[in-house]
Amino acid sequence: GGTVRFEDVRFSYDPDREILKGVSFEVPAGRTVAIVGPSGAGKSTISRLLFRFYDVNGGRILIDGQDIRELTQDSLRAAIGMVPQDTVLFNDTLAYNIRYGRAGASDEDVARAAELAQIDGFVRRTPKGYATEVGERGLKLSGGEKQRVAIARTILKDPPILILDEATSALDSHTEREIQDALERVSRGRTSLVIAHRLSTVVGADEIIVLDHGQIAERGTHVQLMARQ
Ligand code: ADP
Ligand code: ADP
């Protein structure tokens, strides 16, 4: 399962300014849809609505045919994993930070998630696993490293639906490539909604939606969109 559907979704933070002006799209189970568009277009708002940080003012959002307003917060949170741009870390061990994805996960599972997210390159390996103090480096993990922690958390949580908010911050191109690869690995086989800032990073998406001023300006595959330019 895990089909996500937006039906004519309308939303305003303030009554006098509509942010989403009737947005409809579907992410079939296991597929990837990318939302691109200029800053302020409403991309992050879409992910906030899916998480029910806010409720729609019009239309509806469905997961497997069910209006998300009918789901409990617990089941909604279990269904959706989010890799945000800027991950908040606890000042504790890296293992603790990764285990936040699924309380009670075994050391082996935590280590495996760290490996898949490729954060084993910068933590000191100990016989017990990933015990390096985040505090040891202060909260000075780079943006790319923090994003890898978020990816590891999500691998551990193993949700059917993913929201990936690609970093805007200037990662160096090598790090960016590595993060891209890790994001692709984690999204494979899951329903993924990618909030992207550049068309070039979502070449493989099943559909790309170009959002502008709260409306869908264009949609299609990367090849289709490039052909229209
Ligand atoms: P994007 O992710 O495409 O950059 P957002 O969804 O973050 O765009 O924002 C869309 C619009 O909504 C912007 O004009 C932004 O200023 C406005 N906005 C975002 N969050 C809030 C908020 N909490 N209250 C009022 N306006 C907001
Ligand atoms: P719980 O309290 O049940 O652990 P949380 O609300 O803390 O639930 O988080 C549930 C999931 O949603 C976690 O994977 C967390 O990373 C993600 N999440 C919660 N709030 C945010 C947020 N503001 N930005 C990004 N991800 C979030």
mmCIF file of C-alpha atoms in Angstrom, residues 100-201:
data_model
loop_
_atom_site.group_PDB
_atom_site.id
_atom_site.type_symbol
_atom_site.label_atom_id
_atom_site.label_comp_id
_atom_site.label_asym_id
_atom_site.label_seq_id
_atom_site.Cartn_x
_atom_site.Cartn_y
_atom_site.Cartn_z
ATOM 1 C CA TYR A 100 15.141 7.670 17.322
ATOM 2 C CA GLY A 101 13.755 6.340 14.035
ATOM 3 C CA ARG A 102 12.501 3.233 15.827
ATOM 4 C CA ALA A 103 12.695 3.003 19.609
ATOM 5 C CA GLY A 104 13.984 -0.386 20.708
ATOM 6 C CA ALA A 105 15.809 -1.227 17.461
ATOM 7 C CA SER A 106 18.689 -3.656 17.942
ATOM 8 C CA ASP A 107 22.333 -2.553 17.734
ATOM 9 C CA GLU A 108 22.650 -4.632 14.565
ATOM 10 C CA ASP A 109 19.746 -2.829 12.914
ATOM 11 C CA VAL A 110 21.162 0.554 13.930
ATOM 12 C CA ALA A 111 24.563 -0.393 12.501
ATOM 13 C CA ARG A 112 23.009 -1.647 9.276
ATOM 14 C CA ALA A 113 21.017 1.588 8.843
ATOM 15 C CA ALA A 114 24.200 3.613 9.450
ATOM 16 C CA GLU A 115 25.969 1.585 6.826
ATOM 17 C CA LEU A 116 23.197 1.966 4.249
ATOM 18 C CA ALA A 117 23.133 5.713 4.881
ATOM 19 C CA GLN A 118 26.932 5.745 4.557
ATOM 20 C CA ILE A 119 27.584 7.432 7.848
ATOM 21 C CA ASP A 120 29.986 4.722 8.915
ATOM 22 C CA GLY A 121 32.691 6.672 7.092
ATOM 23 C CA PHE A 122 32.803 9.443 9.651
ATOM 24 C CA VAL A 123 31.959 7.728 12.921
ATOM 25 C CA ARG A 124 34.501 5.759 14.861
ATOM 26 C CA ARG A 125 33.598 2.117 14.803
ATOM 27 C CA THR A 126 33.618 0.472 18.205
ATOM 28 C CA PRO A 127 32.915 -3.165 19.105
ATOM 29 C CA LYS A 128 29.488 -2.074 20.324
ATOM 30 C CA GLY A 129 28.652 -0.347 17.101
ATOM 31 C CA TYR A 130 28.324 3.369 16.546
ATOM 32 C CA ALA A 131 29.040 4.774 19.960
ATOM 33 C CA THR A 132 30.837 7.940 18.950
ATOM 34 C CA GLU A 133 29.479 10.944 20.802
ATOM 35 C CA VAL A 134 27.859 13.480 18.583
ATOM 36 C CA GLY A 135 28.898 15.857 21.351
ATOM 37 C CA GLU A 136 32.513 14.986 20.689
ATOM 38 C CA ARG A 137 32.259 16.994 17.523
ATOM 39 C CA GLY A 138 29.885 19.384 19.182
ATOM 40 C CA LEU A 139 26.846 19.800 17.026
ATOM 41 C CA LYS A 140 29.280 20.457 14.254
ATOM 42 C CA LEU A 141 28.158 17.707 11.940
ATOM 43 C CA SER A 142 27.995 19.127 8.454
ATOM 44 C CA GLY A 143 24.684 19.492 6.654
ATOM 45 C CA GLY A 144 25.458 16.386 4.617
ATOM 46 C CA GLU A 145 26.313 14.339 7.695
ATOM 47 C CA LYS A 146 23.130 15.401 9.452
ATOM 48 C CA GLN A 147 21.116 14.461 6.429
ATOM 49 C CA ARG A 148 22.705 11.041 6.488
ATOM 50 C CA VAL A 149 21.644 10.642 10.114
ATOM 51 C CA ALA A 150 18.094 11.498 9.022
ATOM 52 C CA ILE A 151 18.327 8.934 6.226
ATOM 53 C CA ALA A 152 19.553 6.274 8.678
ATOM 54 C CA ARG A 153 16.634 7.065 11.011
ATOM 55 C CA THR A 154 14.239 6.627 8.144
ATOM 56 C CA ILE A 155 15.795 3.346 7.019
ATOM 57 C CA LEU A 156 15.299 2.102 10.565
ATOM 58 C CA LYS A 157 11.727 3.355 10.753
ATOM 59 C CA ASP A 158 10.947 1.650 7.416
ATOM 60 C CA PRO A 159 7.793 3.597 6.481
ATOM 61 C CA PRO A 160 5.854 2.880 3.280
ATOM 62 C CA ILE A 161 5.696 6.597 2.414
ATOM 63 C CA LEU A 162 8.593 9.026 2.333
ATOM 64 C CA ILE A 163 8.860 12.778 2.127
ATOM 65 C CA LEU A 164 12.315 13.826 1.041
ATOM 66 C CA ASP A 165 13.183 17.483 1.279
ATOM 67 C CA GLU A 166 16.357 17.955 -0.670
ATOM 68 C CA ALA A 167 18.911 20.267 0.841
ATOM 69 C CA THR A 168 19.180 23.727 -0.612
ATOM 70 C CA SER A 169 22.254 24.536 1.407
ATOM 71 C CA ALA A 170 25.472 24.475 -0.501
ATOM 72 C CA LEU A 171 26.793 20.940 -0.126
ATOM 73 C CA ASP A 172 29.944 20.295 -2.087
ATOM 74 C CA SER A 173 29.221 18.351 -5.253
ATOM 75 C CA HIS A 174 30.832 15.125 -4.022
ATOM 76 C CA THR A 175 28.739 15.151 -0.821
ATOM 77 C CA GLU A 176 25.655 16.067 -2.792
ATOM 78 C CA ARG A 177 26.175 13.076 -5.076
ATOM 79 C CA GLU A 178 26.554 10.782 -2.074
ATOM 80 C CA ILE A 179 23.406 12.140 -0.436
ATOM 81 C CA GLN A 180 21.536 11.756 -3.710
ATOM 82 C CA ASP A 181 22.630 8.135 -3.917
ATOM 83 C CA ALA A 182 21.581 7.466 -0.319
ATOM 84 C CA LEU A 183 18.205 9.145 -0.884
ATOM 85 C CA GLU A 184 17.671 7.064 -3.986
ATOM 86 C CA ARG A 185 18.478 3.876 -2.117
ATOM 87 C CA VAL A 186 16.089 4.684 0.723
ATOM 88 C CA SER A 187 13.253 5.675 -1.624
ATOM 89 C CA ARG A 188 13.461 2.589 -3.814
ATOM 90 C CA GLY A 189 10.249 0.587 -3.466
ATOM 91 C CA ARG A 190 8.604 3.230 -1.262
ATOM 92 C CA THR A 191 6.052 5.832 -2.202
ATOM 93 C CA SER A 192 8.189 8.946 -2.356
ATOM 94 C CA LEU A 193 7.367 12.604 -2.565
ATOM 95 C CA VAL A 194 10.543 14.530 -3.284
ATOM 96 C CA ILE A 195 10.657 18.259 -2.685
ATOM 97 C CA ALA A 196 13.387 19.267 -5.097
ATOM 98 C CA HIS A 197 15.064 22.534 -5.792
ATOM 99 C CA ARG A 198 16.586 21.605 -9.108
ATOM 100 C CA LEU A 199 15.226 19.620 -12.017
ATOM 101 C CA SER A 200 18.609 17.969 -12.493
ATOM 102 C CA THR A 201 18.346 16.001 -9.226
#
